[in-house]
Amino acid sequence: MLHLIRTSKVRADFIHRRERKKRMEKERVAMNSEGVRRNILGFMYAERLKSVLIIAGQMLDVLPDLNEGERSGGLKMFGSFVRGVGNEMRLAANVMGGSDWDGLSGQLNLMEGYARLGQLEAARQELSQTLSRVTTMGGRAMATLEKAGFL
């Protein structure tokens, strides 16, 4: 009797593993080449944008340390950098589509406006929210690629 119970358990484990393997293969096939491409691009854009947003935050931190004569030039450089980041965000939104990517450059414009008005805490908050959104999107893309066995 004990032998039959062990045999049944081994067989059930084997069937469970086989079914799990089939399920994982179906998930992998479901991640077609377009889905893979989209998630790779989403992850890539998110990582690039996170890097430049961190640099923007560092630039924002320097602005209060500038003297009156330097502040005007600092704001011009900051504005130019932020507009470049905004262009990159719009490019990502055009390539990726979807509502997740829309509005990111608008948040960046708000941040720049707050910085120009000297409202640095509000600018930091906008930057933080933008960085959080980008990080979330990149995390989702990475999790999808991991689940499909690509990472």
PDB file of C-alpha atoms in Angstrom:
ATOM      1  CA  MET A   1       0.000   0.000   0.000  1.00  0.00           C
ATOM      2  CA  LEU A   2       2.799   2.403   0.925  1.00  0.00           C
ATOM      3  CA  HIS A   3       4.454   1.675  -2.417  1.00  0.00           C
ATOM      4  CA  LEU A   4       1.259   2.686  -4.269  1.00  0.00           C
ATOM      5  CA  ILE A   5       1.019   5.957  -2.351  1.00  0.00           C
ATOM      6  CA  ARG A   6       4.644   6.831  -3.165  1.00  0.00           C
ATOM      7  CA  THR A   7       4.142   5.921  -6.819  1.00  0.00           C
ATOM      8  CA  SER A   8       1.020   8.086  -6.996  1.00  0.00           C
ATOM      9  CA  LYS A   9       2.824  11.012  -5.401  1.00  0.00           C
ATOM     10  CA  VAL A  10       5.792  10.700  -7.784  1.00  0.00           C
ATOM     11  CA  ARG A  11       3.432  10.481 -10.725  1.00  0.00           C
ATOM     12  CA  ALA A  12       1.436  13.521  -9.522  1.00  0.00           C
ATOM     13  CA  ASP A  13       4.675  15.514  -9.132  1.00  0.00           C
ATOM     14  CA  PHE A  14       5.752  14.504 -12.630  1.00  0.00           C
ATOM     15  CA  ILE A  15       2.408  15.547 -14.113  1.00  0.00           C
ATOM     16  CA  HIS A  16       2.477  18.828 -12.184  1.00  0.00           C
ATOM     17  CA  ARG A  17       5.987  19.636 -13.493  1.00  0.00           C
ATOM     18  CA  ARG A  18       4.997  18.701 -17.037  1.00  0.00           C
ATOM     19  CA  GLU A  19       1.891  20.907 -16.881  1.00  0.00           C
ATOM     20  CA  ARG A  20       3.916  23.794 -15.434  1.00  0.00           C
ATOM     21  CA  LYS A  21       6.482  23.440 -18.208  1.00  0.00           C
ATOM     22  CA  LYS A  22       3.696  23.510 -20.842  1.00  0.00           C
ATOM     23  CA  ARG A  23       2.179  26.601 -19.226  1.00  0.00           C
ATOM     24  CA  MET A  24       5.542  28.380 -19.210  1.00  0.00           C
ATOM     25  CA  GLU A  25       6.103  27.485 -22.868  1.00  0.00           C
ATOM     26  CA  LYS A  26       2.682  28.897 -23.759  1.00  0.00           C
ATOM     27  CA  GLU A  27       3.555  32.138 -21.952  1.00  0.00           C
ATOM     28  CA  ARG A  28       6.829  32.320 -23.845  1.00  0.00           C
ATOM     29  CA  VAL A  29       5.093  31.778 -27.188  1.00  0.00           C
ATOM     30  CA  ALA A  30       2.463  34.360 -26.222  1.00  0.00           C
ATOM     31  CA  MET A  31       5.274  36.875 -25.905  1.00  0.00           C
ATOM     32  CA  ASN A  32       5.537  37.259 -29.675  1.00  0.00           C
ATOM     33  CA  SER A  33       8.329  39.131 -31.364  1.00  0.00           C
ATOM     34  CA  GLU A  34       6.386  42.415 -31.279  1.00  0.00           C
ATOM     35  CA  GLY A  35       5.784  42.049 -27.539  1.00  0.00           C
ATOM     36  CA  VAL A  36       9.445  41.326 -26.954  1.00  0.00           C
ATOM     37  CA  ARG A  37      10.481  44.298 -29.085  1.00  0.00           C
ATOM     38  CA  ARG A  38       8.053  46.581 -27.292  1.00  0.00           C
ATOM     39  CA  ASN A  39       9.211  45.543 -23.826  1.00  0.00           C
ATOM     40  CA  ILE A  40      12.884  45.790 -24.734  1.00  0.00           C
ATOM     41  CA  LEU A  41      12.339  49.286 -26.117  1.00  0.00           C
ATOM     42  CA  GLY A  42      10.271  50.262 -23.074  1.00  0.00           C
ATOM     43  CA  PHE A  43      12.995  49.060 -20.741  1.00  0.00           C
ATOM     44  CA  MET A  44      15.690  50.815 -22.798  1.00  0.00           C
ATOM     45  CA  TYR A  45      13.852  54.145 -22.921  1.00  0.00           C
ATOM     46  CA  ALA A  46      13.038  53.978 -19.225  1.00  0.00           C
ATOM     47  CA  GLU A  47      16.689  53.407 -18.302  1.00  0.00           C
ATOM     48  CA  ARG A  48      17.875  56.246 -20.537  1.00  0.00           C
ATOM     49  CA  LEU A  49      15.267  58.614 -19.164  1.00  0.00           C
ATOM     50  CA  LYS A  50      16.018  57.680 -15.556  1.00  0.00           C
ATOM     51  CA  SER A  51      19.666  58.567 -16.111  1.00  0.00           C
ATOM     52  CA  VAL A  52      18.978  61.991 -17.573  1.00  0.00           C
ATOM     53  CA  LEU A  53      16.311  62.736 -14.959  1.00  0.00           C
ATOM     54  CA  ILE A  54      18.841  62.038 -12.216  1.00  0.00           C
ATOM     55  CA  ILE A  55      21.242  64.460 -13.924  1.00  0.00           C
ATOM     56  CA  ALA A  56      18.436  67.035 -14.133  1.00  0.00           C
ATOM     57  CA  GLY A  57      17.906  66.600 -10.392  1.00  0.00           C
ATOM     58  CA  GLN A  58      21.589  67.217  -9.752  1.00  0.00           C
ATOM     59  CA  MET A  59      21.457  70.359 -11.889  1.00  0.00           C
ATOM     60  CA  LEU A  60      18.391  71.488  -9.976  1.00  0.00           C
ATOM     61  CA  ASP A  61      20.278  71.056  -6.710  1.00  0.00           C
ATOM     62  CA  VAL A  62      23.050  73.382  -7.933  1.00  0.00           C
ATOM     63  CA  LEU A  63      20.751  76.268  -8.920  1.00  0.00           C
ATOM     64  CA  PRO A  64      20.338  77.723  -5.393  1.00  0.00           C
ATOM     65  CA  ASP A  65      24.129  77.812  -4.953  1.00  0.00           C
ATOM     66  CA  LEU A  66      24.632  80.116  -7.940  1.00  0.00           C
ATOM     67  CA  ASN A  67      25.120  83.808  -7.322  1.00  0.00           C
ATOM     68  CA  GLU A  68      22.804  86.329  -8.964  1.00  0.00           C
ATOM     69  CA  GLY A  69      24.986  86.775 -12.057  1.00  0.00           C
ATOM     70  CA  GLU A  70      25.394  83.054 -12.601  1.00  0.00           C
ATOM     71  CA  ARG A  71      21.775  82.135 -11.971  1.00  0.00           C
ATOM     72  CA  SER A  72      20.531  83.475 -15.321  1.00  0.00           C
ATOM     73  CA  GLY A  73      23.057  81.380 -17.244  1.00  0.00           C
ATOM     74  CA  GLY A  74      22.417  78.388 -15.017  1.00  0.00           C
ATOM     75  CA  LEU A  75      18.700  78.573 -15.707  1.00  0.00           C
ATOM     76  CA  LYS A  76      19.365  78.817 -19.444  1.00  0.00           C
ATOM     77  CA  MET A  77      21.562  75.724 -19.347  1.00  0.00           C
ATOM     78  CA  PHE A  78      19.053  73.905 -17.155  1.00  0.00           C
ATOM     79  CA  GLY A  79      16.202  74.851 -19.503  1.00  0.00           C
ATOM     80  CA  SER A  80      18.138  73.693 -22.544  1.00  0.00           C
ATOM     81  CA  PHE A  81      18.952  70.372 -20.893  1.00  0.00           C
ATOM     82  CA  VAL A  82      15.346  69.849 -19.783  1.00  0.00           C
ATOM     83  CA  ARG A  83      14.069  70.593 -23.300  1.00  0.00           C
ATOM     84  CA  GLY A  84      16.462  67.956 -24.640  1.00  0.00           C
ATOM     85  CA  VAL A  85      15.141  65.461 -22.106  1.00  0.00           C
ATOM     86  CA  GLY A  86      11.602  66.433 -23.105  1.00  0.00           C
ATOM     87  CA  ASN A  87      12.434  65.715 -26.746  1.00  0.00           C
ATOM     88  CA  GLU A  88      13.694  62.281 -25.727  1.00  0.00           C
ATOM     89  CA  MET A  89      10.461  61.700 -23.781  1.00  0.00           C
ATOM     90  CA  ARG A  90       8.326  62.683 -26.766  1.00  0.00           C
ATOM     91  CA  LEU A  91      10.351  60.341 -28.967  1.00  0.00           C
ATOM     92  CA  ALA A  92       9.780  57.519 -26.472  1.00  0.00           C
ATOM     93  CA  ALA A  93       6.052  58.336 -26.367  1.00  0.00           C
ATOM     94  CA  ASN A  94       5.844  58.268 -30.180  1.00  0.00           C
ATOM     95  CA  VAL A  95       7.709  54.967 -30.453  1.00  0.00           C
ATOM     96  CA  MET A  96       5.993  53.277 -27.515  1.00  0.00           C
ATOM     97  CA  GLY A  97       2.508  54.717 -27.846  1.00  0.00           C
ATOM     98  CA  GLY A  98       0.062  54.117 -25.028  1.00  0.00           C
ATOM     99  CA  SER A  99      -1.130  56.404 -22.295  1.00  0.00           C
ATOM    100  CA  ASP A 100       1.716  55.512 -19.913  1.00  0.00           C
ATOM    101  CA  TRP A 101       4.242  57.493 -21.916  1.00  0.00           C
ATOM    102  CA  ASP A 102       1.957  60.441 -22.662  1.00  0.00           C
ATOM    103  CA  GLY A 103       2.307  63.492 -20.480  1.00  0.00           C
ATOM    104  CA  LEU A 104       5.833  62.817 -19.260  1.00  0.00           C
ATOM    105  CA  SER A 105       7.280  65.770 -21.144  1.00  0.00           C
ATOM    106  CA  GLY A 106       4.459  67.945 -19.773  1.00  0.00           C
ATOM    107  CA  GLN A 107       5.543  67.109 -16.230  1.00  0.00           C
ATOM    108  CA  LEU A 108       9.077  68.043 -17.201  1.00  0.00           C
ATOM    109  CA  ASN A 109       7.890  71.394 -18.568  1.00  0.00           C
ATOM    110  CA  LEU A 110       6.150  72.063 -15.254  1.00  0.00           C
ATOM    111  CA  MET A 111       9.365  71.282 -13.432  1.00  0.00           C
ATOM    112  CA  GLU A 112      11.305  73.731 -15.581  1.00  0.00           C
ATOM    113  CA  GLY A 113       8.666  76.405 -15.029  1.00  0.00           C
ATOM    114  CA  TYR A 114       8.823  75.970 -11.258  1.00  0.00           C
ATOM    115  CA  ALA A 115      12.618  76.201 -11.375  1.00  0.00           C
ATOM    116  CA  ARG A 116      12.473  79.443 -13.403  1.00  0.00           C
ATOM    117  CA  LEU A 117      10.088  80.900 -10.822  1.00  0.00           C
ATOM    118  CA  GLY A 118      12.451  79.912  -8.021  1.00  0.00           C
ATOM    119  CA  GLN A 119      10.016  77.323  -6.620  1.00  0.00           C
ATOM    120  CA  LEU A 120      12.647  74.645  -6.343  1.00  0.00           C
ATOM    121  CA  GLU A 121      10.730  72.408  -3.948  1.00  0.00           C
ATOM    122  CA  ALA A 122       7.800  72.200  -6.391  1.00  0.00           C
ATOM    123  CA  ALA A 123      10.281  71.550  -9.209  1.00  0.00           C
ATOM    124  CA  ARG A 124      11.849  68.700  -7.219  1.00  0.00           C
ATOM    125  CA  GLN A 125       8.406  67.238  -6.576  1.00  0.00           C
ATOM    126  CA  GLU A 126       7.555  67.246 -10.312  1.00  0.00           C
ATOM    127  CA  LEU A 127      10.920  65.688 -11.081  1.00  0.00           C
ATOM    128  CA  SER A 128      10.353  63.020  -8.433  1.00  0.00           C
ATOM    129  CA  GLN A 129       6.919  62.154  -9.822  1.00  0.00           C
ATOM    130  CA  THR A 130       8.283  61.955 -13.361  1.00  0.00           C
ATOM    131  CA  LEU A 131      11.167  59.752 -12.253  1.00  0.00           C
ATOM    132  CA  SER A 132       8.752  57.519 -10.370  1.00  0.00           C
ATOM    133  CA  ARG A 133       6.529  57.076 -13.434  1.00  0.00           C
ATOM    134  CA  VAL A 134       9.488  56.251 -15.666  1.00  0.00           C
ATOM    135  CA  THR A 135      10.858  53.783 -13.096  1.00  0.00           C
ATOM    136  CA  THR A 136       7.470  52.052 -12.846  1.00  0.00           C
ATOM    137  CA  MET A 137       7.206  51.686 -16.619  1.00  0.00           C
ATOM    138  CA  GLY A 138      10.726  50.299 -16.863  1.00  0.00           C
ATOM    139  CA  GLY A 139      10.031  47.895 -14.010  1.00  0.00           C
ATOM    140  CA  ARG A 140       6.915  46.591 -15.726  1.00  0.00           C
ATOM    141  CA  ALA A 141       8.804  45.998 -18.969  1.00  0.00           C
ATOM    142  CA  MET A 142      11.620  44.237 -17.119  1.00  0.00           C
ATOM    143  CA  ALA A 143       9.202  42.030 -15.166  1.00  0.00           C
ATOM    144  CA  THR A 144       7.468  41.010 -18.387  1.00  0.00           C
ATOM    145  CA  LEU A 145      10.788  40.124 -20.016  1.00  0.00           C
ATOM    146  CA  GLU A 146      11.850  38.168 -16.922  1.00  0.00           C
ATOM    147  CA  LYS A 147       8.560  36.282 -16.805  1.00  0.00           C
ATOM    148  CA  ALA A 148       8.974  35.334 -20.463  1.00  0.00           C
ATOM    149  CA  GLY A 149      12.493  34.077 -19.720  1.00  0.00           C
ATOM    150  CA  PHE A 150      14.408  36.759 -21.603  1.00  0.00           C
ATOM    151  CA  LEU A 151      16.248  38.127 -18.564  1.00  0.00           C
TER     152      LEU A 151
END
